[in-house]
mmCIF file of C-alpha atoms and ligand atoms in Angstrom:
data_model
loop_
_atom_site.group_PDB
_atom_site.id
_atom_site.type_symbol
_atom_site.label_atom_id
_atom_site.label_comp_id
_atom_site.label_asym_id
_atom_site.label_seq_id
_atom_site.Cartn_x
_atom_site.Cartn_y
_atom_site.Cartn_z
ATOM 1 C CA MET P 1 -18.409 6.796 -22.391
ATOM 2 C CA LYS P 2 -16.669 9.917 -23.554
ATOM 3 C CA ARG P 3 -14.672 10.976 -20.466
ATOM 4 C CA LEU P 4 -13.424 9.643 -17.529
ATOM 5 C CA GLY P 5 -11.970 11.050 -14.453
ATOM 6 C CA ILE P 6 -9.045 9.271 -12.257
ATOM 7 C CA LEU P 7 -7.920 10.073 -8.777
ATOM 8 C CA THR P 8 -5.368 8.481 -6.340
ATOM 9 C CA SER P 9 -6.577 8.621 -2.416
ATOM 10 C CA GLY P 10 -4.686 7.865 0.557
ATOM 11 C CA GLY P 11 -1.077 7.292 1.068
ATOM 12 C CA ASP P 12 1.020 7.586 -2.287
ATOM 13 C CA ALA P 13 2.352 4.423 -3.501
ATOM 14 C CA PRO P 14 5.004 3.719 -5.753
ATOM 15 C CA GLY P 15 3.450 2.586 -9.255
ATOM 16 C CA MET P 16 0.411 5.291 -9.302
ATOM 17 C CA ASN P 17 1.697 7.247 -11.749
ATOM 18 C CA ALA P 18 2.475 4.067 -13.922
ATOM 19 C CA ALA P 19 -1.483 3.138 -13.321
ATOM 20 C CA ILE P 20 -2.717 6.693 -14.408
ATOM 21 C CA ARG P 21 -0.304 6.319 -17.784
ATOM 22 C CA ALA P 22 -2.258 2.868 -18.139
ATOM 23 C CA ALA P 23 -5.654 4.548 -17.679
ATOM 24 C CA VAL P 24 -4.964 7.106 -20.125
ATOM 25 C CA ARG P 25 -3.308 5.622 -22.853
ATOM 26 C CA THR P 26 -6.137 2.603 -22.708
ATOM 27 C CA ALA P 27 -8.681 5.651 -22.763
ATOM 28 C CA SER P 28 -7.240 7.074 -25.531
ATOM 29 C CA THR P 29 -7.003 4.610 -27.907
ATOM 30 C CA ARG P 30 -11.037 4.151 -27.352
ATOM 31 C CA GLY P 31 -11.561 8.002 -27.981
ATOM 32 C CA ILE P 32 -12.033 8.239 -24.301
ATOM 33 C CA GLY P 33 -10.987 11.733 -22.622
ATOM 34 C CA VAL P 34 -9.164 11.639 -19.149
ATOM 35 C CA VAL P 35 -9.081 14.115 -16.221
ATOM 36 C CA GLY P 36 -6.736 13.607 -13.225
ATOM 37 C CA TYR P 37 -8.980 15.096 -9.932
ATOM 38 C CA VAL P 38 -6.082 16.754 -8.224
ATOM 39 C CA ASP P 39 -5.256 15.783 -4.283
ATOM 40 C CA GLY P 40 -7.618 12.730 -4.350
ATOM 41 C CA TYR P 41 -10.891 13.242 -3.284
ATOM 42 C CA THR P 42 -10.157 16.670 -1.828
ATOM 43 C CA GLY P 43 -9.935 18.138 -5.490
ATOM 44 C CA PHE P 44 -12.883 15.790 -6.485
ATOM 45 C CA VAL P 45 -14.901 17.985 -3.988
ATOM 46 C CA LYS P 46 -13.936 20.893 -5.518
ATOM 47 C CA GLY P 47 -14.147 19.964 -8.894
ATOM 48 C CA GLU P 48 -10.437 20.638 -9.563
ATOM 49 C CA TYR P 49 -8.969 18.765 -12.328
ATOM 50 C CA ILE P 50 -6.301 18.891 -15.103
ATOM 51 C CA GLU P 51 -6.396 17.046 -18.750
ATOM 52 C CA LEU P 52 -4.762 14.172 -19.211
ATOM 53 C CA ASP P 53 -3.776 12.960 -22.538
ATOM 54 C CA ASP P 54 -1.187 11.002 -23.632
ATOM 55 C CA ARG P 55 1.592 13.242 -23.615
ATOM 56 C CA ALA P 56 0.570 14.097 -20.200
ATOM 57 C CA VAL P 57 1.209 11.082 -18.942
ATOM 58 C CA GLY P 58 4.863 10.621 -20.797
ATOM 59 C CA ASN P 59 7.678 9.938 -18.489
ATOM 60 C CA GLN P 60 5.816 9.126 -15.478
ATOM 61 C CA ILE P 61 6.123 5.335 -15.526
ATOM 62 C CA GLN P 62 9.301 5.306 -13.369
ATOM 63 C CA ARG P 63 8.416 7.973 -10.828
ATOM 64 C CA GLY P 64 7.117 7.394 -7.629
ATOM 65 C CA GLY P 65 4.396 9.129 -5.767
ATOM 66 C CA THR P 66 1.741 10.416 -7.470
ATOM 67 C CA PHE P 67 1.659 13.551 -9.978
ATOM 68 C CA ILE P 68 -1.665 14.474 -9.807
ATOM 69 C CA GLY P 69 -1.572 14.398 -5.895
ATOM 70 C CA THR P 70 -3.115 12.568 -3.064
ATOM 71 C CA SER P 71 -4.767 13.234 0.439
ATOM 72 C CA ARG P 72 -6.834 11.984 3.346
ATOM 73 C CA CYS P 73 -10.221 13.949 2.918
ATOM 74 C CA PRO P 74 -12.418 13.499 6.080
ATOM 75 C CA GLU P 75 -15.015 15.464 4.401
ATOM 76 C CA PHE P 76 -15.850 12.866 1.681
ATOM 77 C CA ARG P 77 -17.741 10.824 4.452
ATOM 78 C CA ASP P 78 -20.059 12.905 4.518
ATOM 79 C CA PRO P 79 -23.048 12.233 2.085
ATOM 80 C CA THR P 80 -24.032 15.746 1.414
ATOM 81 C CA VAL P 81 -20.502 16.192 0.406
ATOM 82 C CA ARG P 82 -20.356 13.101 -1.856
ATOM 83 C CA ALA P 83 -24.031 14.434 -3.789
ATOM 84 C CA GLN P 84 -22.111 17.860 -4.637
ATOM 85 C CA ALA P 85 -19.071 16.355 -5.642
ATOM 86 C CA ALA P 86 -20.961 14.032 -7.931
ATOM 87 C CA GLU P 87 -23.003 16.979 -9.637
ATOM 88 C CA LYS P 88 -19.897 18.855 -10.225
ATOM 89 C CA MET P 89 -18.701 15.896 -11.878
ATOM 90 C CA LEU P 90 -21.606 15.579 -14.324
ATOM 91 C CA GLU P 91 -21.510 19.297 -14.735
ATOM 92 C CA ALA P 92 -17.607 18.651 -16.292
ATOM 93 C CA ASP P 93 -19.445 15.907 -18.379
ATOM 94 C CA VAL P 94 -17.373 13.304 -16.590
ATOM 95 C CA GLU P 95 -19.151 10.057 -16.460
ATOM 96 C CA GLY P 96 -17.026 7.572 -14.465
ATOM 97 C CA LEU P 97 -14.514 7.178 -12.208
ATOM 98 C CA ILE P 98 -11.294 5.388 -11.573
ATOM 99 C CA VAL P 99 -10.031 5.522 -7.560
ATOM 100 C CA VAL P 100 -6.489 4.500 -6.669
ATOM 101 C CA GLY P 101 -6.372 3.719 -3.186
ATOM 102 C CA GLY P 102 -6.838 1.204 -0.316
ATOM 103 C CA ASP P 103 -9.793 -0.045 1.298
ATOM 104 C CA GLY P 104 -10.861 3.572 2.869
ATOM 105 C CA SER P 105 -10.818 5.113 -0.593
ATOM 106 C CA PHE P 106 -12.921 2.188 -1.949
ATOM 107 C CA ARG P 107 -15.645 2.731 1.061
ATOM 108 C CA GLY P 108 -15.886 6.379 -0.561
ATOM 109 C CA ALA P 109 -15.929 5.105 -4.450
ATOM 110 C CA ARG P 110 -18.522 2.615 -3.191
ATOM 111 C CA ALA P 111 -21.018 5.010 -1.222
ATOM 112 C CA LEU P 112 -20.775 7.417 -4.282
ATOM 113 C CA GLU P 113 -21.899 5.048 -6.551
ATOM 114 C CA LEU P 114 -24.745 3.372 -4.525
ATOM 115 C CA GLU P 115 -25.863 6.992 -3.597
ATOM 116 C CA GLN P 116 -25.238 9.069 -7.017
ATOM 117 C CA GLY P 117 -25.319 6.323 -9.390
ATOM 118 C CA VAL P 118 -21.919 7.117 -10.434
ATOM 119 C CA PRO P 119 -19.800 4.242 -12.199
ATOM 120 C CA VAL P 120 -16.713 3.470 -10.674
ATOM 121 C CA ALA P 121 -13.432 1.432 -10.616
ATOM 122 C CA GLY P 122 -10.893 0.808 -8.023
ATOM 123 C CA ILE P 123 -7.211 0.024 -8.633
ATOM 124 C CA PRO P 124 -5.498 -1.116 -5.294
ATOM 125 C CA GLY P 125 -2.481 1.421 -4.461
ATOM 126 C CA THR P 126 -1.126 1.366 -1.145
ATOM 127 C CA ILE P 127 2.096 0.053 0.068
ATOM 128 C CA ASP P 128 0.315 -2.180 2.826
ATOM 129 C CA ASN P 129 -0.830 -4.854 0.531
ATOM 130 C CA ASP P 130 -3.624 -4.911 2.828
ATOM 131 C CA VAL P 131 -6.914 -4.903 0.471
ATOM 132 C CA PHE P 132 -9.430 -7.675 0.215
ATOM 133 C CA GLY P 133 -9.721 -9.478 -2.863
ATOM 134 C CA THR P 134 -6.306 -8.873 -4.570
ATOM 135 C CA ASP P 135 -2.863 -10.736 -3.890
ATOM 136 C CA GLU P 136 -0.764 -7.720 -4.773
ATOM 137 C CA THR P 137 -1.278 -3.726 -4.389
ATOM 138 C CA ILE P 138 0.660 -1.468 -6.412
ATOM 139 C CA GLY P 139 3.429 -0.061 -4.304
ATOM 140 C CA PHE P 140 3.937 -3.091 -2.028
ATOM 141 C CA HIS P 141 7.096 -4.742 -4.046
ATOM 142 C CA THR P 142 8.504 -1.653 -4.029
ATOM 143 C CA ALA P 143 8.492 -0.821 -0.362
ATOM 144 C CA VAL P 144 9.452 -4.204 0.470
ATOM 145 C CA ASN P 145 12.462 -3.565 -1.841
ATOM 146 C CA THR P 146 13.412 -0.548 -0.150
ATOM 147 C CA ALA P 147 13.129 -1.919 3.322
ATOM 148 C CA VAL P 148 15.587 -4.743 2.128
ATOM 149 C CA LEU P 149 18.431 -2.760 0.730
ATOM 150 C CA ALA P 150 18.164 -0.629 4.138
ATOM 151 C CA ILE P 151 18.546 -3.645 6.277
ATOM 152 C CA ASP P 152 21.794 -4.693 3.857
ATOM 153 C CA GLN P 153 23.181 -2.091 4.681
ATOM 154 C CA LEU P 154 22.315 -1.872 8.247
ATOM 155 C CA ARG P 155 23.859 -5.351 8.806
ATOM 156 C CA ASP P 156 27.391 -4.251 7.790
ATOM 157 C CA THR P 157 27.057 -2.108 10.642
ATOM 158 C CA GLY P 158 25.116 -4.490 13.039
ATOM 159 C CA GLU P 159 28.380 -7.145 12.233
ATOM 160 C CA SER P 160 31.148 -4.961 12.663
ATOM 161 C CA THR P 161 29.871 -3.253 15.950
ATOM 162 C CA GLY P 162 27.747 -6.191 17.414
ATOM 163 C CA MET P 163 24.446 -3.952 17.983
ATOM 164 C CA MET P 164 21.219 -5.121 17.651
ATOM 165 C CA PHE P 165 18.958 -3.311 15.211
ATOM 166 C CA PHE P 166 14.887 -3.040 15.382
ATOM 167 C CA VAL P 167 13.663 -1.877 12.036
ATOM 168 C CA GLU P 168 10.621 -0.444 11.987
ATOM 169 C CA VAL P 169 8.622 -0.871 8.814
ATOM 170 C CA MET P 170 5.231 0.693 7.781
ATOM 171 C CA GLY P 171 2.019 -1.329 7.929
ATOM 172 C CA ARG P 172 -0.838 0.420 10.199
ATOM 173 C CA THR P 173 -2.709 -3.152 10.647
ATOM 174 C CA SER P 174 -0.910 -5.556 8.649
ATOM 175 C CA GLY P 175 2.541 -7.314 8.941
ATOM 176 C CA ALA P 176 2.735 -7.997 4.974
ATOM 177 C CA ILE P 177 5.534 -5.740 4.758
ATOM 178 C CA ALA P 178 7.308 -6.757 7.651
ATOM 179 C CA LEU P 179 7.096 -10.474 7.071
ATOM 180 C CA HIS P 180 8.215 -10.069 3.516
ATOM 181 C CA THR P 181 11.175 -8.133 4.396
ATOM 182 C CA ALA P 182 12.466 -10.147 7.069
ATOM 183 C CA VAL P 183 12.414 -13.361 4.709
ATOM 184 C CA ALA P 184 14.202 -11.280 1.771
ATOM 185 C CA ALA P 185 16.543 -9.527 4.523
ATOM 186 C CA GLY P 186 17.370 -12.672 6.765
ATOM 187 C CA ALA P 187 16.310 -11.105 9.531
ATOM 188 C CA ALA P 188 16.894 -12.693 13.320
ATOM 189 C CA ALA P 189 13.192 -12.162 14.229
ATOM 190 C CA VAL P 190 9.721 -10.333 13.253
ATOM 191 C CA VAL P 191 7.087 -8.763 15.321
ATOM 192 C CA VAL P 192 3.840 -8.105 13.639
ATOM 193 C CA PRO P 193 0.298 -7.153 14.308
ATOM 194 C CA GLU P 194 -1.235 -10.490 13.827
ATOM 195 C CA GLY P 195 0.277 -12.182 16.650
ATOM 196 C CA GLY P 196 3.524 -13.668 18.042
ATOM 197 C CA ASP P 197 4.619 -14.288 21.814
ATOM 198 C CA PHE P 198 6.798 -11.894 23.477
ATOM 199 C CA GLN P 199 8.632 -14.385 25.759
ATOM 200 C CA GLU P 200 9.236 -16.360 22.434
ATOM 201 C CA LEU P 201 10.940 -13.558 21.094
ATOM 202 C CA VAL P 202 13.320 -12.802 23.943
ATOM 203 C CA ASP P 203 14.311 -16.637 23.974
ATOM 204 C CA ARG P 204 15.033 -17.120 20.333
ATOM 205 C CA LEU P 205 17.427 -13.934 20.620
ATOM 206 C CA GLU P 206 19.018 -15.362 23.590
ATOM 207 C CA THR P 207 19.829 -18.522 22.213
ATOM 208 C CA SER P 208 21.075 -17.060 19.045
ATOM 209 C CA ILE P 209 23.614 -14.699 20.880
ATOM 210 C CA ALA P 210 24.895 -18.036 23.012
ATOM 211 C CA ARG P 211 24.967 -19.545 19.434
ATOM 212 C CA GLY P 212 27.653 -16.767 18.944
ATOM 213 C CA LYS P 213 25.490 -14.837 16.184
ATOM 214 C CA ARG P 214 26.792 -11.087 16.314
ATOM 215 C CA SER P 215 24.223 -9.505 14.051
ATOM 216 C CA HIS P 216 20.580 -9.208 14.736
ATOM 217 C CA VAL P 217 17.756 -7.225 12.966
ATOM 218 C CA ILE P 218 14.650 -7.551 14.559
ATOM 219 C CA VAL P 219 11.954 -6.307 12.156
ATOM 220 C CA VAL P 220 9.099 -4.963 13.463
ATOM 221 C CA ALA P 221 5.800 -3.561 11.766
ATOM 222 C CA GLU P 222 4.504 -0.321 13.218
ATOM 223 C CA GLY P 223 1.018 -1.693 14.167
ATOM 224 C CA GLU P 224 2.287 -4.522 16.388
ATOM 225 C CA ARG P 225 0.959 -4.608 19.263
ATOM 226 C CA ALA P 226 3.154 -3.267 21.865
ATOM 227 C CA GLY P 227 3.388 0.151 19.947
ATOM 228 C CA GLY P 228 6.227 0.143 17.388
ATOM 229 C CA ALA P 229 10.133 -0.905 17.395
ATOM 230 C CA PHE P 230 10.945 1.886 19.989
ATOM 231 C CA LYS P 231 8.643 -0.094 22.762
ATOM 232 C CA VAL P 232 9.820 -3.630 21.234
ATOM 233 C CA ALA P 233 13.696 -2.573 21.494
ATOM 234 C CA GLU P 234 13.205 -0.904 25.094
ATOM 235 C CA ARG P 235 11.981 -4.250 26.739
ATOM 236 C CA VAL P 236 14.119 -6.866 24.351
ATOM 237 C CA GLY P 237 17.600 -4.727 24.976
ATOM 238 C CA ARG P 238 16.640 -4.370 28.873
ATOM 239 C CA LEU P 239 16.150 -8.095 29.369
ATOM 240 C CA LEU P 240 18.945 -8.639 27.162
ATOM 241 C CA ASN P 241 21.255 -6.138 28.504
ATOM 242 C CA ARG P 242 22.860 -5.297 24.688
ATOM 243 C CA PRO P 243 23.471 -2.336 22.746
ATOM 244 C CA TYR P 244 20.782 -1.375 20.210
ATOM 245 C CA ARG P 245 19.353 1.192 17.928
ATOM 246 C CA VAL P 246 16.061 1.440 16.491
ATOM 247 C CA VAL P 247 15.791 2.802 13.138
ATOM 248 C CA VAL P 248 12.388 3.805 11.756
ATOM 249 C CA LEU P 249 12.262 3.656 7.825
ATOM 250 C CA GLY P 250 8.416 5.612 7.704
ATOM 251 C CA HIS P 251 7.947 7.117 4.519
ATOM 252 C CA VAL P 252 11.267 6.383 2.985
ATOM 253 C CA GLN P 253 9.134 2.993 1.989
ATOM 254 C CA ARG P 254 6.506 5.158 0.278
ATOM 255 C CA GLY P 255 8.895 7.091 -2.286
ATOM 256 C CA GLY P 256 11.191 6.218 -4.862
ATOM 257 C CA ARG P 257 11.270 4.158 -8.465
ATOM 258 C CA PRO P 258 8.316 1.576 -8.477
ATOM 259 C CA SER P 259 10.049 -1.841 -9.001
ATOM 260 C CA PRO P 260 8.953 -3.803 -12.347
ATOM 261 C CA ARG P 261 6.410 -5.828 -10.801
ATOM 262 C CA ASP P 262 4.422 -2.801 -9.004
ATOM 263 C CA ARG P 263 4.767 -1.162 -12.950
ATOM 264 C CA ILE P 264 3.233 -4.268 -14.275
ATOM 265 C CA VAL P 265 0.456 -4.666 -11.869
ATOM 266 C CA ALA P 266 -0.230 -0.868 -12.535
ATOM 267 C CA ALA P 267 0.027 -1.240 -16.295
ATOM 268 C CA LEU P 268 -2.296 -4.695 -16.170
ATOM 269 C CA SER P 269 -4.862 -2.676 -13.731
ATOM 270 C CA GLY P 270 -5.177 0.542 -15.309
ATOM 271 C CA ALA P 271 -6.064 -1.097 -18.506
ATOM 272 C CA LEU P 272 -8.508 -3.220 -17.174
ATOM 273 C CA ALA P 273 -10.392 -0.492 -15.310
ATOM 274 C CA VAL P 274 -11.117 1.551 -18.420
ATOM 275 C CA GLU P 275 -12.261 -1.820 -20.318
ATOM 276 C CA ALA P 276 -14.497 -2.449 -17.659
ATOM 277 C CA LEU P 277 -16.059 0.742 -17.251
ATOM 278 C CA ALA P 278 -15.986 1.621 -20.867
ATOM 279 C CA ASN P 279 -18.090 -2.108 -21.259
ATOM 280 C CA GLY P 280 -20.465 -0.661 -18.865
ATOM 281 C CA ARG P 281 -19.471 -2.954 -16.092
ATOM 282 C CA SER P 282 -19.064 -0.688 -12.899
ATOM 283 C CA GLY P 283 -18.667 -1.198 -9.124
ATOM 284 C CA MET P 284 -15.820 -3.573 -9.308
ATOM 285 C CA MET P 285 -11.799 -3.263 -8.143
ATOM 286 C CA ILE P 286 -9.000 -4.509 -10.300
ATOM 287 C CA GLY P 287 -7.591 -7.186 -8.493
ATOM 288 C CA MET P 288 -4.355 -9.479 -9.244
ATOM 289 C CA GLN P 289 -5.025 -13.245 -8.439
ATOM 290 C CA ARG P 290 -2.583 -15.856 -8.711
ATOM 291 C CA GLY P 291 -0.732 -13.029 -11.335
ATOM 292 C CA GLN P 292 -3.978 -12.443 -13.523
ATOM 293 C CA ALA P 293 -5.911 -9.292 -13.371
ATOM 294 C CA VAL P 294 -9.615 -10.058 -12.677
ATOM 295 C CA GLU P 295 -12.621 -7.745 -11.414
ATOM 296 C CA VAL P 296 -13.760 -8.199 -7.833
ATOM 297 C CA PRO P 297 -16.796 -6.549 -6.614
ATOM 298 C CA LEU P 298 -16.043 -3.415 -4.580
ATOM 299 C CA ARG P 299 -19.164 -4.965 -2.246
ATOM 300 C CA ASP P 300 -16.842 -7.450 -1.380
ATOM 301 C CA VAL P 301 -13.829 -5.881 -1.082
ATOM 302 C CA VAL P 302 -15.762 -3.233 1.869
ATOM 303 C CA ASP P 303 -17.039 -5.714 3.335
ATOM 304 C CA ASN P 304 -14.347 -7.778 4.077
ATOM 305 C CA VAL P 305 -10.832 -7.632 5.482
ATOM 306 C CA HIS P 306 -7.636 -8.476 4.064
ATOM 307 C CA PRO P 307 -6.479 -12.287 4.904
ATOM 308 C CA ASP P 308 -3.454 -12.275 7.213
ATOM 309 C CA PRO P 309 -0.360 -12.323 5.358
ATOM 310 C CA PRO P 310 0.895 -16.183 5.552
ATOM 311 C CA TYR P 311 1.638 -17.621 8.393
ATOM 312 C CA GLU P 312 4.078 -19.879 6.896
ATOM 313 C CA LEU P 313 6.367 -16.500 6.292
ATOM 314 C CA LEU P 314 6.526 -16.047 9.762
ATOM 315 C CA GLN P 315 7.658 -19.785 10.311
ATOM 316 C CA LEU P 316 9.876 -19.409 7.470
ATOM 317 C CA ALA P 317 12.111 -16.094 8.951
ATOM 318 C CA GLN P 318 12.237 -17.586 12.077
ATOM 319 C CA MET P 319 13.387 -21.314 10.860
ATOM 320 C CA LEU P 320 16.023 -19.817 8.635
ATOM 321 C CA SER P 321 17.178 -16.952 11.111
ATOM 322 C CA GLY P 322 20.137 -19.192 12.085
HETATM 323 P P1 LIG S 401 -6.737 4.100 2.125
HETATM 324 O O1 LIG S 401 -7.271 4.233 1.097
HETATM 325 O O2 LIG S 401 -5.211 3.945 1.924
HETATM 326 O O3 LIG S 401 -7.399 2.620 3.220
HETATM 327 P P2 LIG S 401 -7.734 5.936 4.236
HETATM 328 O O4 LIG S 401 -8.378 4.829 4.791
HETATM 329 O O5 LIG S 401 -6.818 7.104 4.771
HETATM 330 O O6 LIG S 401 -6.604 5.288 2.918
HETATM 331 O O7 LIG S 401 -8.778 6.647 2.949
HETATM 332 C C1 LIG S 401 -8.457 7.819 2.330
HETATM 333 C C2 LIG S 401 -9.653 8.744 1.947
HETATM 334 O O8 LIG S 401 -10.940 7.742 1.844
HETATM 335 C C3 LIG S 401 -10.140 9.266 3.323
HETATM 336 O O9 LIG S 401 -9.501 10.223 3.443
HETATM 337 C C4 LIG S 401 -12.094 9.424 2.971
HETATM 338 O O10 LIG S 401 -11.546 10.347 1.696
HETATM 339 C C5 LIG S 401 -12.182 8.242 1.932
HETATM 340 N N1 LIG S 401 -12.976 7.363 2.538
HETATM 341 C C6 LIG S 401 -12.586 6.739 3.872
HETATM 342 N N2 LIG S 401 -13.215 5.624 4.370
HETATM 343 C C7 LIG S 401 -14.355 6.649 3.913
HETATM 344 C C8 LIG S 401 -16.097 6.201 4.023
HETATM 345 N N3 LIG S 401 -16.200 5.358 5.060
HETATM 346 N N4 LIG S 401 -16.587 6.970 3.447
HETATM 347 C C9 LIG S 401 -16.060 7.569 2.707
HETATM 348 N N5 LIG S 401 -15.328 7.842 2.106
HETATM 349 C C10 LIG S 401 -14.121 7.312 2.413
HETATM 350 O O1 LIG S 402 -1.361 3.085 4.348
HETATM 351 C C1 LIG S 402 -0.126 3.326 3.837
HETATM 352 C C2 LIG S 402 0.288 3.787 4.656
HETATM 353 O O2 LIG S 402 1.890 4.200 4.547
HETATM 354 C C3 LIG S 402 0.846 3.269 6.186
HETATM 355 O O3 LIG S 402 1.528 2.261 6.038
HETATM 356 C C4 LIG S 402 0.780 4.261 7.283
HETATM 357 O O4 LIG S 402 0.699 3.585 8.748
HETATM 358 C C5 LIG S 402 0.133 4.840 7.122
HETATM 359 O O5 LIG S 402 0.177 5.207 5.491
HETATM 360 C C6 LIG S 402 1.004 6.788 6.916
HETATM 361 O O6 LIG S 402 -0.011 7.516 6.936
HETATM 362 P P1 LIG S 402 0.588 9.187 6.857
HETATM 363 O O7 LIG S 402 1.257 9.477 5.415
HETATM 364 O O8 LIG S 402 -0.937 9.920 7.002
HETATM 365 O O9 LIG S 402 1.302 9.350 7.881
#
């Protein structure tokens, strides 16, 4: 293999740049050139790329976002569009593709391989940590860190004023960010898409208020069933008759300097993705399992849903809320 392509797809995640850097520098030691497709599958479809050498990825390891751009590209769901994209890739002498993204992006990569025979490798990059076959996705640790820092600050105001804060964190279908944030920030309660009883939440808060607790932070995952933090706050605030504010952290969680752990996961994954493709192994995602980078078939990744985040975290968050 002489030339590889890499792209970042779906929502950006802190640490994507570190993954691109690792892939480029690993390829370079093997004499393989790398091109970066601009804005994910959008640039891939148009054949728009930039040459990435060792220097092009310098000073990127500490930067959030993705310097080659990302997008959601609905047209890539069309097999005809994928066939044209594969043709452009061959014309540019690009022999394999690394896709950094979430499970949607991997569905695209898998289709490209099955239909066009393009060698592909996936690297999980999404703050949601909702990809099957890996314990950690690039960006997750940083997003949790950002949410925890924000809540630490809100607690000052909560304690001073007695106001309740409902803090909405990202996670369309997964409560992973919410649960980890709740435990790390010492939240009074957490509401996640995977379940939970509304009356139980109200009872818990009522008891805690009666016991004299002044500051309450309730972490709400954006994908929870009632429709997010505003909906939950309105119902709870009305029942408890207490002043409250809603804080939606939103895209703040997607940016910022990647944490050391996200950089390390990115380095391990970028390096192994290139090693695999260079050795003729295609159609796999580089997952992290018990701290080790491993190759997981993309087929399994797209055919399965990520298991729910550990229920023990929910119990722990509640037990420790005081
Ligand atoms: P993520 O990769 O984070 O799950 P999305 O679900 O938005 O994010 O997917 C990112 C992109 O991957 C989509 O905009 C589209 O280009 C591509 N994609 C998603 N699902 C498919 C699919 N079933 N077939 C082909 N491409 C897909
Ligand atoms: O998948 C990552 C993510 O940040 C989700 O947590 C969130 O629901 C979604 O992307 C937001 O997407 P957009 O940037 O298109 O609004």
